[in-house]
Amino acid sequence: MEQSKRHHSRFIRLLSHGAGFLSGLMLTVSLIIFSLLILLTSTGLFHRALTNSVQWEAMEIPQEDLRAFAEETMEYFRGSKPCWQPVIRTGSGLLPVAESFTLHMETVKNGIQSALVLACILSSAALLLLAASFLLLPCGFSSKGYLAGLLCPFLLAGAVVIAAMIDFQDLWFWLHQRFIPDGIFSAGEPIMRMFPLSLFFSYIIPLLLLLAAALILLLIPLLASRKKFRKKQSRYS
């Protein structure tokens, strides 16, 4: 009988740790995805990156065309425009856009929409699991399991950021080769003048700020668990 109780208690603790780990993992992954989606669909951020990275003055691109290009691209990524057909005037005429690049932009848009659905599913599942851990499990929420689940994606994200800081060009090429093979274009492609490598590199600092904000949000369950533990202690003291 005593051994059966010990086995049951051990199972409940493992269940609590597992629920904590899964909720931390899913919530962290979903917030990292949301952070990336905010960056990928922000008109203001994209316009600022274009202004700072593209040689629009040398190309004689009017500022209104640069702004319109940023707005149209982000609206397309957000799904509010059915097609991507930018008109960019330069000193030598309209900037041509290859059909293969238009197809690549469609791939990016579909990836963004799929990532949004995945992030919503993961965050909903994680919140339900957290609620169940706090309210239903006899031993309550496992802060250790949650912290372990939280750290795994952040350590991976940190490794990617460090790799980007060391050699962004190689990382960018590897990511496209591995995950977006239709996004590899020659530097001589005219539309690539609107997407220099420095444009994407400029997103690293905003990404780090969003990840820091995400980390603060992720610490809320740990603080809530600690508060609950202190209340329980004071009740028995």
CSV table of N, CA and C in Angstrom, one decimal, residues 129-184:
chain,number,residue,atom,x,y,z
A,129,LEU,N,-2.6,24.3,-20.5
A,129,LEU,CA,-1.8,23.4,-19.7
A,129,LEU,C,-1.4,24.1,-18.4
A,130,LEU,N,-1.0,25.4,-18.5
A,130,LEU,CA,-0.7,26.1,-17.3
A,130,LEU,C,-1.8,26.2,-16.3
A,131,ALA,N,-3.0,26.5,-16.8
A,131,ALA,CA,-4.2,26.6,-16.0
A,131,ALA,C,-4.5,25.2,-15.3
A,132,ALA,N,-4.4,24.2,-16.1
A,132,ALA,CA,-4.6,22.8,-15.5
A,132,ALA,C,-3.5,22.5,-14.4
A,133,SER,N,-2.3,22.9,-14.7
A,133,SER,CA,-1.2,22.7,-13.7
A,133,SER,C,-1.5,23.4,-12.4
A,134,PHE,N,-1.9,24.7,-12.5
A,134,PHE,CA,-2.2,25.5,-11.3
A,134,PHE,C,-3.4,25.0,-10.5
A,135,LEU,N,-4.4,24.6,-11.3
A,135,LEU,CA,-5.7,24.3,-10.6
A,135,LEU,C,-6.1,22.9,-10.4
A,136,LEU,N,-5.5,21.9,-11.2
A,136,LEU,CA,-5.9,20.6,-11.1
A,136,LEU,C,-4.9,19.6,-10.5
A,137,LEU,N,-3.6,19.8,-10.8
A,137,LEU,CA,-2.6,18.9,-10.3
A,137,LEU,C,-2.4,19.0,-8.8
A,138,PRO,N,-2.4,17.9,-8.0
A,138,PRO,CA,-2.3,18.0,-6.6
A,138,PRO,C,-1.0,18.7,-6.1
A,139,CYS,N,0.1,18.5,-6.9
A,139,CYS,CA,1.4,19.1,-6.5
A,139,CYS,C,1.6,20.4,-7.1
A,140,GLY,N,0.6,20.8,-7.9
A,140,GLY,CA,0.6,22.2,-8.5
A,140,GLY,C,1.6,22.3,-9.7
A,141,PHE,N,1.9,23.6,-10.0
A,141,PHE,CA,2.7,24.0,-11.1
A,141,PHE,C,4.2,23.7,-10.8
A,142,SER,N,4.9,23.1,-11.8
A,142,SER,CA,6.3,22.8,-11.7
A,142,SER,C,7.1,24.0,-12.3
A,143,SER,N,7.7,24.8,-11.4
A,143,SER,CA,8.5,25.9,-11.8
A,143,SER,C,9.8,25.4,-12.5
A,144,LYS,N,10.3,24.3,-12.0
A,144,LYS,CA,11.6,23.8,-12.6
A,144,LYS,C,11.3,23.3,-14.0
A,145,GLY,N,10.2,22.5,-14.2
A,145,GLY,CA,9.9,22.0,-15.5
A,145,GLY,C,9.6,23.2,-16.5
A,146,TYR,N,8.9,24.2,-16.0
A,146,TYR,CA,8.5,25.4,-16.8
A,146,TYR,C,9.8,26.1,-17.2
A,147,LEU,N,10.7,26.3,-16.3
A,147,LEU,CA,12.0,27.0,-16.6
A,147,LEU,C,12.8,26.3,-17.6
A,148,ALA,N,12.8,24.9,-17.5
A,148,ALA,CA,13.6,24.1,-18.4
A,148,ALA,C,13.0,24.3,-19.8
A,149,GLY,N,11.7,24.2,-19.9
A,149,GLY,CA,11.0,24.4,-21.2
A,149,GLY,C,11.2,25.8,-21.8
A,150,LEU,N,11.3,26.8,-20.9
A,150,LEU,CA,11.5,28.2,-21.4
A,150,LEU,C,12.9,28.4,-21.9
A,151,LEU,N,13.9,27.8,-21.2
A,151,LEU,CA,15.3,28.0,-21.6
A,151,LEU,C,15.7,27.4,-22.9
A,152,CYS,N,15.2,26.2,-23.2
A,152,CYS,CA,15.6,25.5,-24.4
A,152,CYS,C,15.4,26.4,-25.7
A,153,PRO,N,14.2,26.9,-26.0
A,153,PRO,CA,14.1,27.8,-27.2
A,153,PRO,C,15.0,29.1,-27.1
A,154,PHE,N,15.1,29.6,-25.9
A,154,PHE,CA,15.9,30.9,-25.7
A,154,PHE,C,17.4,30.6,-26.0
A,155,LEU,N,17.8,29.5,-25.5
A,155,LEU,CA,19.2,29.1,-25.8
A,155,LEU,C,19.5,28.9,-27.3
A,156,LEU,N,18.5,28.3,-28.0
A,156,LEU,CA,18.6,28.1,-29.4
A,156,LEU,C,18.6,29.5,-30.1
A,157,ALA,N,17.6,30.3,-29.7
A,157,ALA,CA,17.5,31.7,-30.3
A,157,ALA,C,18.8,32.5,-30.0
A,158,GLY,N,19.4,32.3,-28.8
A,158,GLY,CA,20.6,33.0,-28.5
A,158,GLY,C,21.8,32.6,-29.4
A,159,ALA,N,21.8,31.3,-29.6
A,159,ALA,CA,22.9,30.7,-30.5
A,159,ALA,C,22.8,31.3,-31.9
A,160,VAL,N,21.5,31.4,-32.4
A,160,VAL,CA,21.3,31.9,-33.8
A,160,VAL,C,21.7,33.4,-33.8
A,161,VAL,N,21.3,34.2,-32.8
A,161,VAL,CA,21.7,35.6,-32.8
A,161,VAL,C,23.2,35.7,-32.8
A,162,ILE,N,23.9,34.9,-32.0
A,162,ILE,CA,25.4,35.0,-31.9
A,162,ILE,C,26.0,34.7,-33.3
A,163,ALA,N,25.4,33.6,-33.9
A,163,ALA,CA,25.9,33.2,-35.2
A,163,ALA,C,25.7,34.4,-36.2
A,164,ALA,N,24.6,35.1,-36.1
A,164,ALA,CA,24.3,36.2,-37.0
A,164,ALA,C,25.3,37.3,-36.8
A,165,MET,N,25.6,37.6,-35.5
A,165,MET,CA,26.6,38.6,-35.2
A,165,MET,C,28.0,38.3,-35.7
A,166,ILE,N,28.3,37.0,-35.7
A,166,ILE,CA,29.6,36.6,-36.2
A,166,ILE,C,29.7,36.6,-37.7
A,167,ASP,N,28.8,36.0,-38.4
A,167,ASP,CA,28.8,36.0,-39.9
A,167,ASP,C,27.4,35.9,-40.4
A,168,PHE,N,26.8,37.1,-40.5
A,168,PHE,CA,25.3,37.2,-40.9
A,168,PHE,C,25.1,36.6,-42.3
A,169,GLN,N,26.1,36.9,-43.2
A,169,GLN,CA,25.9,36.5,-44.6
A,169,GLN,C,25.8,35.0,-44.7
A,170,ASP,N,26.7,34.3,-44.1
A,170,ASP,CA,26.7,32.8,-44.1
A,170,ASP,C,25.5,32.2,-43.5
A,171,LEU,N,25.0,32.8,-42.4
A,171,LEU,CA,23.8,32.3,-41.7
A,171,LEU,C,22.6,32.5,-42.6
A,172,TRP,N,22.5,33.7,-43.2
A,172,TRP,CA,21.4,34.1,-44.1
A,172,TRP,C,21.3,33.1,-45.2
A,173,PHE,N,22.5,32.8,-45.8
A,173,PHE,CA,22.5,31.9,-47.0
A,173,PHE,C,22.1,30.5,-46.5
A,174,TRP,N,22.6,30.1,-45.4
A,174,TRP,CA,22.3,28.7,-44.9
A,174,TRP,C,20.8,28.6,-44.6
A,175,LEU,N,20.2,29.6,-44.0
A,175,LEU,CA,18.7,29.6,-43.6
A,175,LEU,C,17.9,29.5,-44.9
A,176,HIS,N,18.3,30.2,-46.0
A,176,HIS,CA,17.5,30.2,-47.2
A,176,HIS,C,17.8,28.8,-47.9
A,177,GLN,N,19.0,28.3,-47.9
A,177,GLN,CA,19.3,27.1,-48.5
A,177,GLN,C,18.5,25.9,-47.9
A,178,ARG,N,18.4,26.0,-46.6
A,178,ARG,CA,17.8,24.9,-45.8
A,178,ARG,C,16.2,25.0,-45.8
A,179,PHE,N,15.7,26.2,-45.6
A,179,PHE,CA,14.3,26.4,-45.4
A,179,PHE,C,13.5,27.1,-46.5
A,180,ILE,N,14.2,28.0,-47.2
A,180,ILE,CA,13.5,28.8,-48.3
A,180,ILE,C,14.4,28.8,-49.6
A,181,PRO,N,14.5,27.6,-50.2
A,181,PRO,CA,15.4,27.5,-51.4
A,181,PRO,C,15.0,28.4,-52.5
A,182,ASP,N,13.7,28.7,-52.6
A,182,ASP,CA,13.3,29.6,-53.7
A,182,ASP,C,13.6,31.1,-53.5
A,183,GLY,N,14.3,31.4,-52.4
A,183,GLY,CA,14.6,32.7,-52.0
A,183,GLY,C,16.1,33.1,-52.3
A,184,ILE,N,16.8,32.2,-53.0
A,184,ILE,CA,18.2,32.5,-53.3
A,184,ILE,C,18.2,33.1,-54.7
